[in-house]
mmCIF file of C-alpha atoms and ligand atoms in Angstrom:
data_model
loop_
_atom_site.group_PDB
_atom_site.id
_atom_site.type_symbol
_atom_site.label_atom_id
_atom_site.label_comp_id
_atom_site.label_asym_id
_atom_site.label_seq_id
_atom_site.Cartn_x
_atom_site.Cartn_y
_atom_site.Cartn_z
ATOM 1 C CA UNK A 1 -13.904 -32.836 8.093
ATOM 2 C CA UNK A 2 -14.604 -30.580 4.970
ATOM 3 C CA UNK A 3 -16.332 -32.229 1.959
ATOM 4 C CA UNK A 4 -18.009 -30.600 -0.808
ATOM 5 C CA UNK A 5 -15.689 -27.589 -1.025
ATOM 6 C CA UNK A 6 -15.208 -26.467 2.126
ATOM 7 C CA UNK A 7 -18.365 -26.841 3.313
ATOM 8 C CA UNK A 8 -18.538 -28.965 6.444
ATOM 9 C CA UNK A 9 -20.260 -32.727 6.312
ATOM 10 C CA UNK A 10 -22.930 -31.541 9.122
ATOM 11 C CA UNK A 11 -23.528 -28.092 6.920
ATOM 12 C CA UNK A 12 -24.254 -30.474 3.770
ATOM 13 C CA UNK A 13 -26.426 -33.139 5.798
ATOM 14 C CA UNK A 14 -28.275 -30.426 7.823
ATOM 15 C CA UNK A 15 -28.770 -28.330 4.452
ATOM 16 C CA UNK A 16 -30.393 -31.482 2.717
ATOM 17 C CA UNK A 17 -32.278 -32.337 5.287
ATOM 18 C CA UNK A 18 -33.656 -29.032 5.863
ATOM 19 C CA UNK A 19 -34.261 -29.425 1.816
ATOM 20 C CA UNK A 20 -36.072 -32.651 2.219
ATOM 21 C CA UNK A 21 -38.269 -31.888 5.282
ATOM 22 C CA UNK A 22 -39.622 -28.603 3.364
ATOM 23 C CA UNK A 23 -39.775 -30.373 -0.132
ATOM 24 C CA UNK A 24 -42.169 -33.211 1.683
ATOM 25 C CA UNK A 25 -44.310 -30.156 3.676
ATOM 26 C CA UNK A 26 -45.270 -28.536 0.637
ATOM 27 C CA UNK A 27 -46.428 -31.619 -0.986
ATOM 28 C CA UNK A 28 -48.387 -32.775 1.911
ATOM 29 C CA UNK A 29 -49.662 -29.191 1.917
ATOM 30 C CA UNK A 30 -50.581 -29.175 -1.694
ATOM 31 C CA UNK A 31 -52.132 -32.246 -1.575
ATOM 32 C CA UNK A 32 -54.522 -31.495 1.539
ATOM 33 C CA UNK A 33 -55.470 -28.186 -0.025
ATOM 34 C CA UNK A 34 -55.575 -29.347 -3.483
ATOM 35 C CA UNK A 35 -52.945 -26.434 -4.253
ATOM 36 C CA UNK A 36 -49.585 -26.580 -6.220
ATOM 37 C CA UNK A 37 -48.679 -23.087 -4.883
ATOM 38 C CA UNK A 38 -47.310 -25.364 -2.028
ATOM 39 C CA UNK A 39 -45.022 -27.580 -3.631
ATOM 40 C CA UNK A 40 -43.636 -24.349 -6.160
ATOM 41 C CA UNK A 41 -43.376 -22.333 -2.641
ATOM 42 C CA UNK A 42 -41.442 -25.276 -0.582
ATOM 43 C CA UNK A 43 -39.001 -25.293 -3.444
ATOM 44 C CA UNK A 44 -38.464 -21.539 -3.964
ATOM 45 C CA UNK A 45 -37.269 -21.872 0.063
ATOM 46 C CA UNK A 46 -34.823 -25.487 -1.151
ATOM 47 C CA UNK A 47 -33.209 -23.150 -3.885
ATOM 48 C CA UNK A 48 -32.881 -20.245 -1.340
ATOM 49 C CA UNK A 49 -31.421 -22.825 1.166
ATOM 50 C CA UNK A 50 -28.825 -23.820 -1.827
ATOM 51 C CA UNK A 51 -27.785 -20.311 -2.563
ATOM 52 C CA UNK A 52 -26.872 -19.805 1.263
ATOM 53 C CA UNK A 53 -24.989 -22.972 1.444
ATOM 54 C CA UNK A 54 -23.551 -22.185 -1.946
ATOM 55 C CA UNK A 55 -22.274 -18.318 -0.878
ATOM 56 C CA UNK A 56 -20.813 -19.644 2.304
ATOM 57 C CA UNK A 57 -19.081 -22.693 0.579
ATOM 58 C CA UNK A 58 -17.713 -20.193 -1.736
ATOM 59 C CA UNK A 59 -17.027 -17.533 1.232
ATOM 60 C CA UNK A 60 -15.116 -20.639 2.982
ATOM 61 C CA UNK A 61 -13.179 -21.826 0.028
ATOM 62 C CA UNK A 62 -11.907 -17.821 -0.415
ATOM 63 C CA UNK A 63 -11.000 -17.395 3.227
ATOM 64 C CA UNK A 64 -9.039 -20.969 2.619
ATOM 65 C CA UNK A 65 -7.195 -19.751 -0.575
ATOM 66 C CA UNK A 66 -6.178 -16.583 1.168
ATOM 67 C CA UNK A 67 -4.562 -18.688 4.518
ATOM 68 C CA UNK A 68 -2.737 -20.940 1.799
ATOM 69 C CA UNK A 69 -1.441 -18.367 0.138
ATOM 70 C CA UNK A 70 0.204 -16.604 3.718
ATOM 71 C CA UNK A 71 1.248 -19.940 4.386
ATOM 72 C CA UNK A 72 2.941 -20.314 1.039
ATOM 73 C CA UNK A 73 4.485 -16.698 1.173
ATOM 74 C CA UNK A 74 5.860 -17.340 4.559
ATOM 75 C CA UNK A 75 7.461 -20.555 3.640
ATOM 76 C CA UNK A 76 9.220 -19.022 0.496
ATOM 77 C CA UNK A 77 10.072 -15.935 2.675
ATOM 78 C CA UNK A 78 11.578 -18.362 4.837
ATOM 79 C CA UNK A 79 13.088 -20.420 1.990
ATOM 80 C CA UNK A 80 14.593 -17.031 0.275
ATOM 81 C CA UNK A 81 16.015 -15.852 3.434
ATOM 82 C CA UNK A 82 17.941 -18.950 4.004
ATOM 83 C CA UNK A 83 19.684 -19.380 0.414
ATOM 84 C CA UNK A 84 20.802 -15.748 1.059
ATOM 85 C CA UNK A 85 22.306 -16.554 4.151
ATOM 86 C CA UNK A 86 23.879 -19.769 2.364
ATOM 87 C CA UNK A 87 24.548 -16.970 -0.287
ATOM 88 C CA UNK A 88 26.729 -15.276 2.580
ATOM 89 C CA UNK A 89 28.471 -17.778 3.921
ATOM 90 C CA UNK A 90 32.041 -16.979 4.394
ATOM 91 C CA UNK A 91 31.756 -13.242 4.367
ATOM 92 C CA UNK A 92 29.828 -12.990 7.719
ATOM 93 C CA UNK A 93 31.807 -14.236 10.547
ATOM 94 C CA UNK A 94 31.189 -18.043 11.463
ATOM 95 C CA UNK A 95 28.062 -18.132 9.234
ATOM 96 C CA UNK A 96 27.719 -22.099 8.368
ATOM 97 C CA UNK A 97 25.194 -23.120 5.764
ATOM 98 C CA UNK A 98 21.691 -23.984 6.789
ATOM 99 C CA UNK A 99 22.509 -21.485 10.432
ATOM 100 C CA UNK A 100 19.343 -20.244 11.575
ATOM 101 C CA UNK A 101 19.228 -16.273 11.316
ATOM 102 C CA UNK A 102 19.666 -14.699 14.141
ATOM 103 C CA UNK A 103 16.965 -12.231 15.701
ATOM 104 C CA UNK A 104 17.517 -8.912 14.282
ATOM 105 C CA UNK A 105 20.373 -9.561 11.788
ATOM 106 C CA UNK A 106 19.786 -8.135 8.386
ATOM 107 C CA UNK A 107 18.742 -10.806 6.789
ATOM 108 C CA UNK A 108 16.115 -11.781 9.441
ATOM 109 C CA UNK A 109 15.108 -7.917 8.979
ATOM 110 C CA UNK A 110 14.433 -8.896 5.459
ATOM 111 C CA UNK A 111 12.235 -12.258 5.991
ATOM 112 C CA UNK A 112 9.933 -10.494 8.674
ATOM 113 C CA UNK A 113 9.602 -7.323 6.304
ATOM 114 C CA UNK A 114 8.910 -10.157 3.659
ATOM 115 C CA UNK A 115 6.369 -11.418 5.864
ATOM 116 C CA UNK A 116 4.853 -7.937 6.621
ATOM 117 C CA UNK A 117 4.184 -6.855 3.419
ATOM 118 C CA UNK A 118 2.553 -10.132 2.452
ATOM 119 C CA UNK A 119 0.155 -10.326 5.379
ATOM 120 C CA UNK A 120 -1.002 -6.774 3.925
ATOM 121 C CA UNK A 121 -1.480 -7.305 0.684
ATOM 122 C CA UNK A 122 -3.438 -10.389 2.035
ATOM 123 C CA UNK A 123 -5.646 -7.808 3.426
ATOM 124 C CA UNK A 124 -5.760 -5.578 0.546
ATOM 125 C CA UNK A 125 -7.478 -8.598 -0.883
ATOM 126 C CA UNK A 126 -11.008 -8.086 -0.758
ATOM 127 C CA UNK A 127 -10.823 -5.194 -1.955
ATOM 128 C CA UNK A 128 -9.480 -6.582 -5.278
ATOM 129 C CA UNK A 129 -12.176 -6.258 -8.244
ATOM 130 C CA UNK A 130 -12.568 -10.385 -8.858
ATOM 131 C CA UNK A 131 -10.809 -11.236 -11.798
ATOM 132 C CA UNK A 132 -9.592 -7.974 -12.673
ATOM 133 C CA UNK A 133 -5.497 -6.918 -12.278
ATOM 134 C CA UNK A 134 -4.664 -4.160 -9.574
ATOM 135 C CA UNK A 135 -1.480 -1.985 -10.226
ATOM 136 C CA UNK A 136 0.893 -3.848 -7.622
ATOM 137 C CA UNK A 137 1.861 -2.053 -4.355
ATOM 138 C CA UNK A 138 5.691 -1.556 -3.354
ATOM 139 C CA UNK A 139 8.360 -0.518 -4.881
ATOM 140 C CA UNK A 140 8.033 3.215 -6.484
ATOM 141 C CA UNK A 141 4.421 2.911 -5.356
ATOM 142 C CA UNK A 142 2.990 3.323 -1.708
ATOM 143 C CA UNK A 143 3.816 -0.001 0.441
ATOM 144 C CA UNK A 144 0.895 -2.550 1.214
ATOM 145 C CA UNK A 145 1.380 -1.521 4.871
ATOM 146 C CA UNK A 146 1.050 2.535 3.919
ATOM 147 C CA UNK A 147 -2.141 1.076 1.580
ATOM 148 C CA UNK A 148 -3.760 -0.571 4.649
ATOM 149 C CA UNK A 149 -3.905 2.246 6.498
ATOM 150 C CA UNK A 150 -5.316 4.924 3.899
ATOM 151 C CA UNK A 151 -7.732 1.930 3.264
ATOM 152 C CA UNK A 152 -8.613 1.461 7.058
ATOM 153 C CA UNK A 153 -8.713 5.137 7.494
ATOM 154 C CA UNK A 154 -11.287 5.782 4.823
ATOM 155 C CA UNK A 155 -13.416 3.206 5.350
ATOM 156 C CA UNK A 156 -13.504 3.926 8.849
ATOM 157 C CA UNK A 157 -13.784 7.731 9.731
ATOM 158 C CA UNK A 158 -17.163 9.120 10.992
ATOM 159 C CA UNK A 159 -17.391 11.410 7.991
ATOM 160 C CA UNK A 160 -15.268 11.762 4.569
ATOM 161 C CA UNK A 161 -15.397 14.138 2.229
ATOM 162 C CA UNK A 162 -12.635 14.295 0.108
ATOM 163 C CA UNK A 163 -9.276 12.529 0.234
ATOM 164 C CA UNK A 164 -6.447 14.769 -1.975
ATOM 165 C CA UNK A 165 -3.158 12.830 -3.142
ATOM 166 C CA UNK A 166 -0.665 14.570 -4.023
ATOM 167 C CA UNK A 167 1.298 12.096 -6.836
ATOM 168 C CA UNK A 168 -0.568 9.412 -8.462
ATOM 169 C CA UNK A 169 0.090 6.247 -9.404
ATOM 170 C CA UNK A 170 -0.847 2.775 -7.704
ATOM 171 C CA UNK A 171 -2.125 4.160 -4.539
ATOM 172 C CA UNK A 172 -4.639 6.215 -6.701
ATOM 173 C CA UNK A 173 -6.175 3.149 -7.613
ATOM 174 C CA UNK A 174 -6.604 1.476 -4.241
ATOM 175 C CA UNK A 175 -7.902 4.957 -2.334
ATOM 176 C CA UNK A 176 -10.461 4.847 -5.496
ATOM 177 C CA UNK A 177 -11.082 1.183 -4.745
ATOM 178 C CA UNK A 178 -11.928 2.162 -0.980
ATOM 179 C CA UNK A 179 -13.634 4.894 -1.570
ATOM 180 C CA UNK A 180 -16.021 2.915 -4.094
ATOM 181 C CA UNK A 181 -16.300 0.392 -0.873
ATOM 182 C CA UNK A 182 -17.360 3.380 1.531
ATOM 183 C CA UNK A 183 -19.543 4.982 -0.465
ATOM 184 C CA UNK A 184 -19.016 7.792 -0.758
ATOM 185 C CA UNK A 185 -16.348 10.624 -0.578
ATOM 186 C CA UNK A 186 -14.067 11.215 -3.727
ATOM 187 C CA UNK A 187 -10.187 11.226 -4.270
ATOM 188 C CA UNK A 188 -8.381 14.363 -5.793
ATOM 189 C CA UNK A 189 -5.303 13.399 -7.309
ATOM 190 C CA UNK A 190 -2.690 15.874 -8.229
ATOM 191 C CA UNK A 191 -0.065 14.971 -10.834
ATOM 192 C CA UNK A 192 2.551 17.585 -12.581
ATOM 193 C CA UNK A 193 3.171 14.851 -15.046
ATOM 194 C CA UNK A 194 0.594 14.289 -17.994
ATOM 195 C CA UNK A 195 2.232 10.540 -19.107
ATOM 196 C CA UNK A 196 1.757 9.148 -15.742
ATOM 197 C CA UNK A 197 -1.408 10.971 -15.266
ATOM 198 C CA UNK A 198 -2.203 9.239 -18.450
ATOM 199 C CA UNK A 199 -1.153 5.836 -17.029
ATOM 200 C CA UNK A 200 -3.244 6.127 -14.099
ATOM 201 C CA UNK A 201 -6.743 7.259 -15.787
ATOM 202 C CA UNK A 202 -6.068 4.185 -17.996
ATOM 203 C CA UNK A 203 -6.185 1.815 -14.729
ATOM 204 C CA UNK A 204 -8.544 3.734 -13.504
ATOM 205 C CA UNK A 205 -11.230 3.615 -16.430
ATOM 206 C CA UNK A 206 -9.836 -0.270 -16.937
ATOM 207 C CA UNK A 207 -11.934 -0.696 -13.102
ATOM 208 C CA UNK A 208 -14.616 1.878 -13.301
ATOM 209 C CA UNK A 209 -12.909 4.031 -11.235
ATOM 210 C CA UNK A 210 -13.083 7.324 -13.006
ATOM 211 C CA UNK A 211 -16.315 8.146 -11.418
ATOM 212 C CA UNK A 212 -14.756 8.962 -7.850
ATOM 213 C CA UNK A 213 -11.622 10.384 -9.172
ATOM 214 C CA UNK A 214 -10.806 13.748 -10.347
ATOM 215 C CA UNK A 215 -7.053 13.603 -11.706
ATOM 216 C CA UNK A 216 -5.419 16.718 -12.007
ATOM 217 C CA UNK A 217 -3.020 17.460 -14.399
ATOM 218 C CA UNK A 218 -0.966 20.147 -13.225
ATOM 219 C CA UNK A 219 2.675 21.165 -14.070
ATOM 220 C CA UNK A 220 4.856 22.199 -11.454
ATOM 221 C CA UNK A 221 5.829 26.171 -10.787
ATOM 222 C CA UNK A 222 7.361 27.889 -8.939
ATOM 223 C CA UNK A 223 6.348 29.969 -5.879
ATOM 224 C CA UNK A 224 6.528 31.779 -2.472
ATOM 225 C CA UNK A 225 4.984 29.707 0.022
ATOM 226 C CA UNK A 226 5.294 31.069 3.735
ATOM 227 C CA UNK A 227 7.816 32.972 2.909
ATOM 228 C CA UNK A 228 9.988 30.162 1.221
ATOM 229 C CA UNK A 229 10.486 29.651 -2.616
ATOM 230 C CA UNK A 230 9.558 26.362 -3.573
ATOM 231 C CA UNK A 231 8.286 24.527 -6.628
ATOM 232 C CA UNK A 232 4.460 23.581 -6.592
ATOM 233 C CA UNK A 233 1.573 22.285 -8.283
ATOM 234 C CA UNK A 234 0.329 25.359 -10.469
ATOM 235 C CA UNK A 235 -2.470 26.861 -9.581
ATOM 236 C CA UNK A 236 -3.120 24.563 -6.568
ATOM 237 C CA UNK A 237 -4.411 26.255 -3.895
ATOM 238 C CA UNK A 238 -7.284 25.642 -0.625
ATOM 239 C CA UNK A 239 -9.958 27.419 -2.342
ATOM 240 C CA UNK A 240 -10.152 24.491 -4.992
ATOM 241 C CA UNK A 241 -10.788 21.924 -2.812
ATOM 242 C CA UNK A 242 -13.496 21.119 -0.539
ATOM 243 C CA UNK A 243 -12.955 20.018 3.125
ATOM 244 C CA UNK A 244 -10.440 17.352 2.584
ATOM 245 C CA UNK A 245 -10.254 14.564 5.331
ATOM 246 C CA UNK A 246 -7.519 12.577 4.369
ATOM 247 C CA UNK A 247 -3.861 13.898 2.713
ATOM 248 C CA UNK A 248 -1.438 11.540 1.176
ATOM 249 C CA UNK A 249 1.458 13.683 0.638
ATOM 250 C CA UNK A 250 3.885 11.371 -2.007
ATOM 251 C CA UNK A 251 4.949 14.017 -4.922
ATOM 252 C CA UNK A 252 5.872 15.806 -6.202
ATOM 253 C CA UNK A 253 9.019 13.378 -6.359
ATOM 254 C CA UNK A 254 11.964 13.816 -4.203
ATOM 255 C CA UNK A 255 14.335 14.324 -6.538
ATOM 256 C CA UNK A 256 13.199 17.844 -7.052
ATOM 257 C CA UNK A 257 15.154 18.826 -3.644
ATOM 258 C CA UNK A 258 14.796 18.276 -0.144
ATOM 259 C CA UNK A 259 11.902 20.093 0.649
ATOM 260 C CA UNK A 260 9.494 18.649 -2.467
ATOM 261 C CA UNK A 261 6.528 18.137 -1.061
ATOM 262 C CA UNK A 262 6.757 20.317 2.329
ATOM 263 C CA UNK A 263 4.327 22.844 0.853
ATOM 264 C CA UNK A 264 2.000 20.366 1.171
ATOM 265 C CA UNK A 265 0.757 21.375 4.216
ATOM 266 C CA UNK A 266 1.272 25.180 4.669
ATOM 267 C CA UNK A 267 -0.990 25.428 0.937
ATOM 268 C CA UNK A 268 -3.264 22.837 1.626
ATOM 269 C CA UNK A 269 -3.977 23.309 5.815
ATOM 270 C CA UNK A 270 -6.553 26.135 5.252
ATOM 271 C CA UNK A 271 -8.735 23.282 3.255
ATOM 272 C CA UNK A 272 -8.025 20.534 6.250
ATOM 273 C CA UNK A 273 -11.360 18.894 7.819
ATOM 274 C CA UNK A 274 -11.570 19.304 11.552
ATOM 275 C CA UNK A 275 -10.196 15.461 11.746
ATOM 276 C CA UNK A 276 -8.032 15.404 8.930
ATOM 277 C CA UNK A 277 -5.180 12.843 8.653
ATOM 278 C CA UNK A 278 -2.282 13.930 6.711
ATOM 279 C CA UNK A 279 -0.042 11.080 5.483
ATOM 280 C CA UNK A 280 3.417 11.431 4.427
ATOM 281 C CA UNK A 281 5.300 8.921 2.238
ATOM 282 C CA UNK A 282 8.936 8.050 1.949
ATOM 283 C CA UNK A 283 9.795 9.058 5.335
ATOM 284 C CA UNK A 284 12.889 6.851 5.659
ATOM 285 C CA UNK A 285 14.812 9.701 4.159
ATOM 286 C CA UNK A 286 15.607 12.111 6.514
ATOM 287 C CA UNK A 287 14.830 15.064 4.228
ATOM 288 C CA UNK A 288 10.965 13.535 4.475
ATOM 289 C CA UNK A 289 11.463 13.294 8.383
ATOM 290 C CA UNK A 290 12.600 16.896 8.268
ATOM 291 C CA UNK A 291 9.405 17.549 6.736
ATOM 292 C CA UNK A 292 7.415 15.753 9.446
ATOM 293 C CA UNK A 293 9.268 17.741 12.076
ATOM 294 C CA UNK A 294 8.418 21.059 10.166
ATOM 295 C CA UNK A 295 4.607 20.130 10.135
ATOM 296 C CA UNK A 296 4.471 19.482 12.980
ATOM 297 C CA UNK A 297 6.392 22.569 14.726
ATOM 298 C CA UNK A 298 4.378 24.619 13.086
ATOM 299 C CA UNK A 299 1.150 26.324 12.947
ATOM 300 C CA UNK A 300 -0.653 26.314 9.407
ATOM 301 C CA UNK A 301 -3.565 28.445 8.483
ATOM 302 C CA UNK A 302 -4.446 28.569 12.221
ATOM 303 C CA UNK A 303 -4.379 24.217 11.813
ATOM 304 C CA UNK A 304 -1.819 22.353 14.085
ATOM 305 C CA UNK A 305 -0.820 18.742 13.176
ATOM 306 C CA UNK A 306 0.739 15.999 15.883
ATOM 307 C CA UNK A 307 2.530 12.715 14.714
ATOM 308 C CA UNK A 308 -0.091 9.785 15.259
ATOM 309 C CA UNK A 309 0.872 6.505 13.880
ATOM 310 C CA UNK A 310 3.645 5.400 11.431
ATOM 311 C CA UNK A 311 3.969 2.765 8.656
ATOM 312 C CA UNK A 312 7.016 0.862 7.114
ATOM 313 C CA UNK A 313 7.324 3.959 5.218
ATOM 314 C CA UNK A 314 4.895 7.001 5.759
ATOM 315 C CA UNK A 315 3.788 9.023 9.255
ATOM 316 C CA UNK A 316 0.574 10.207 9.906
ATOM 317 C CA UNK A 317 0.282 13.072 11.204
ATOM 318 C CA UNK A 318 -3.812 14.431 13.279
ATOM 319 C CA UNK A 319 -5.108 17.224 13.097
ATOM 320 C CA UNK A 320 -5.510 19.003 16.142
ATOM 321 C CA UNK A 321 -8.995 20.731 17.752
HETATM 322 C C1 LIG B 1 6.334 8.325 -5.570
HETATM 323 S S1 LIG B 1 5.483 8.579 -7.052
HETATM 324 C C2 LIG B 1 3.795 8.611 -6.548
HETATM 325 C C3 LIG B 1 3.258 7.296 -6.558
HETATM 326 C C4 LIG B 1 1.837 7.123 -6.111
HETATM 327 N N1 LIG B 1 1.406 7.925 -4.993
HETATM 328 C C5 LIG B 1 1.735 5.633 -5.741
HETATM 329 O O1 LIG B 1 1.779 5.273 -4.572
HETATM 330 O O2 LIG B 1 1.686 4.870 -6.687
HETATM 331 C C6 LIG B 1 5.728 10.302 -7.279
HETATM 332 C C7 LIG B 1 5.687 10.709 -8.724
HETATM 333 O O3 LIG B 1 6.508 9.828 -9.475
HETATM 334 C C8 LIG B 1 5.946 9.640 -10.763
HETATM 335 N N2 LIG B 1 5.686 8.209 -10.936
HETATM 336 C C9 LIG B 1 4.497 7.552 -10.940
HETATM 337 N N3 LIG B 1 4.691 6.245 -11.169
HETATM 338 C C10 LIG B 1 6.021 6.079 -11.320
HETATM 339 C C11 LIG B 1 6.870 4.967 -11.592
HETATM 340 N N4 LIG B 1 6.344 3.745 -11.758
HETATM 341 N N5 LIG B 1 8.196 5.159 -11.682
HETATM 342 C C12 LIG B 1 8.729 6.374 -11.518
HETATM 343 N N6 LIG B 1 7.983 7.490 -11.253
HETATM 344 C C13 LIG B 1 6.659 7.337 -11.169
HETATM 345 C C14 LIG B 1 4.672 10.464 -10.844
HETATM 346 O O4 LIG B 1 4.958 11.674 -11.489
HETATM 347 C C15 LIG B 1 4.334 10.669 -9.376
HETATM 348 O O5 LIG B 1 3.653 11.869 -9.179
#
C-alpha cells in the first residue's frame, strides 16, 4: 500500500527507523566521548538516508506517471477507434454500433498502430530534457518507432564515432539527445535547405545541443554518381567525414524523384565504419524500397550492405565484413 508518494509504508517505517537508531548512536557516542562530531556525523548519514528515500520516491512516482499515461493512451486509442467504427456504420457491411473491431480490419490496424507509437514515445521519455519541449516525432518527422531504434542503436554499439543524417529536422534533435546520453560520438546533419536548417539549430541551441551537432547547410546539385545523374548535396563527399557508424538516410525529400536519396550510399559507403548501420526512412513507398533493393544488390566502395531489421517506416540495412 503506497503512502507518501509512492513510496511504500515499510520503505517509510524502515527509513525512519534507520533515522532514529543512527540519530540516538551518535548521541550516545557524543556523550561517552564528550564529542559533538558524533551527533553532526549521525545526522549527515539521516539526511543521506532522506535523499535516497527521496530519489527513489521521486524515481517511483515517474515510473507511475509514465504507466498512467500508456494506460490513458490505450484507453483513448481504444475510445477513438470505436467512434470511428460508429463513424462507419452503414457503409461497412453489417457494422452495428458499439461492434467490436475485428482482428486485422483497418480500423483495428489503426488502434494497434495507435498503440505502437505511444508505447515508443513512452520510451523516448527519459530521454526528454525535464521540463523542456522536444520537437514531436511522427508525421513529416521520423516515427517514435524509427526514433527508438537510432536511439537504441547509438547508445548501444561497442564503438561510435559519428552518426551522419542526411535531412534534418526532429530526428536531429533526438540522435543529439542520445548522443549527449552516450557520451560521446557526434551527429552530422546534412540539410540543402537553409530555413529548416535554421529551424533546427534553433531547437537545438534551445537544449544545448549545438555542441554535438555539426549542421550542414548545403544546397542541392547536380551530379554523376556511379554512372547515374542525380541531384546531391554539394560538395558532399567521403573524404569530409570521419568513420561514420550510423546513416539515417531521410532527404533529400522525395519529391525530388524517385531515386532522391539513393546516392546516399554509393557517395557515402567509402566513409562507412566496419559495423555501420545504414537506416532508410519512408520505405512504405516503393520508390524507397527500390532503393533498399539497390543497396543492397550492390557493391559500394568495396562495402556490401544486407537488410537487418525494419521499423513502421524505415529498414536497416548492416554492413557486411
Ligand atoms: C523528411 S524531412 C527530414 C526530417 C528529419 N529527418 C526528421 O525526422 O525530422 C526531409 C526534408 O524535408 C524538409 N523538412 C524538414 N521539416 C519539415 C516539415 N516540418 N515539413 C516539411 N518539410 C520539412 C527538410 O528540408 C528536410 O531535409
Amino acid at each position: 500500500m503506497p503512502t507518501w508518494p509512492t513510496l511504500a509504508r515499510r520503505t517509510v517505517l524502515a527509513a525512519a527507523l534507520l533515522c532514529v537508531i543512527v540519530l540516538i548512536i551518535g548521541i550516545v557516542l557524543g556523550a561517552v566521548f564528550g564529542d559533538l562530531d558524533w551527533v553532526l556525523a549521525a545526522l549527515l548519514v539521516d539526511l543521506g538516508v532522506l535523499v535516497l528515500v527521496l530519489s527513489r520516491g521521486a524515481a517511483n512516482a515517474r515510473n507511475e506517471a509514465l504507466q498512467r499515461m500508456i494506460e490513458r493512451t490505450d484507453a483513448a486509442s481504444d475510445r477513438l477507434a470505436a467512434l470511428l467504427a460508429d463513424g462507419f456504420t452503414g457503409a461497412w457491411d453489417g457494422r452495428r454500433p458499439g461492434e467490436p473491431l475485428r482482428p486485422g480490419e483497418p480500423l483495428d490496424m489503426l488502434r494497434r498502430d495507435l498503440q505502437h507509437d505511444l508505447s515508443a514515445l513512452a520510451s523516448l521519455q527519459p530521454l526528454m530534457p525535464a521540463g523542456r519541449l522536444v520537437p514531436a516525432p511522427g508525421g513529416w518527422a521520423a516515427t517514435p518507432e524509427t526514433l527508438v531504434l537510432l536511439i537504441d542503436r547509438i547508445l548501444t554499439a561497442p564503438s561510435l564515432e559519428t552518426v551522419v543524417e542526411a535531412g534534418s529536422g526532429t530526428s536531429t534533435v533526438w540522435i543529439a539527445l542520445a548522443l549527449k546520453r552516450r557520451g560521446g560520438g557526434r551527429l552530422i546533419s546534412l540539410e540543402h535547405d537553409a530555413a529548416y536548417a535554421a529551424q533546427t539549430a534553433a531547437a537545438l541551441e534551445r537544449l544545448g545541443l549545438a555542441d554535438v551537432v555539426e549542421l550542414r547547410v548545403a544546397p542541392l546539385e547536380s551530379r554523376t554518381v556511379a554512372g547515374r545523374e542525380v541531384t546531391w548535396y554539394a560538395g558532399v563527399d567521403p573524404d569530409d567525414f570521419p568513420r561514420v557508424d550510423v546513416l539515417f538516410v531521410d532527404g533529400p525529400p522525395g519529391y525530388l524523384g524517385p531515386e532522391a536519396r539513393w546516392p546516399a550510399v554509393p557517395v557515402l559507403a567509402a566513409a562507412l565504419g566496419p559495423e555501420a548501420w545504414v537506416v532508410l526512412d519512408d520505405v512504405d513507398r516503393p520508390e524507397e524500397q527500390a532503393i533498399v533493393a539497390a543497396w543492397a544488390e550492390g557493391e559500394w566502395s568495396g562495402v556490401r550492405l544486407a537488410c537487418g531489421a525494419a521499423t513502421d517506416r524505415a529498414a536497416v540495412l548492416i554492413r557486411q565484413r
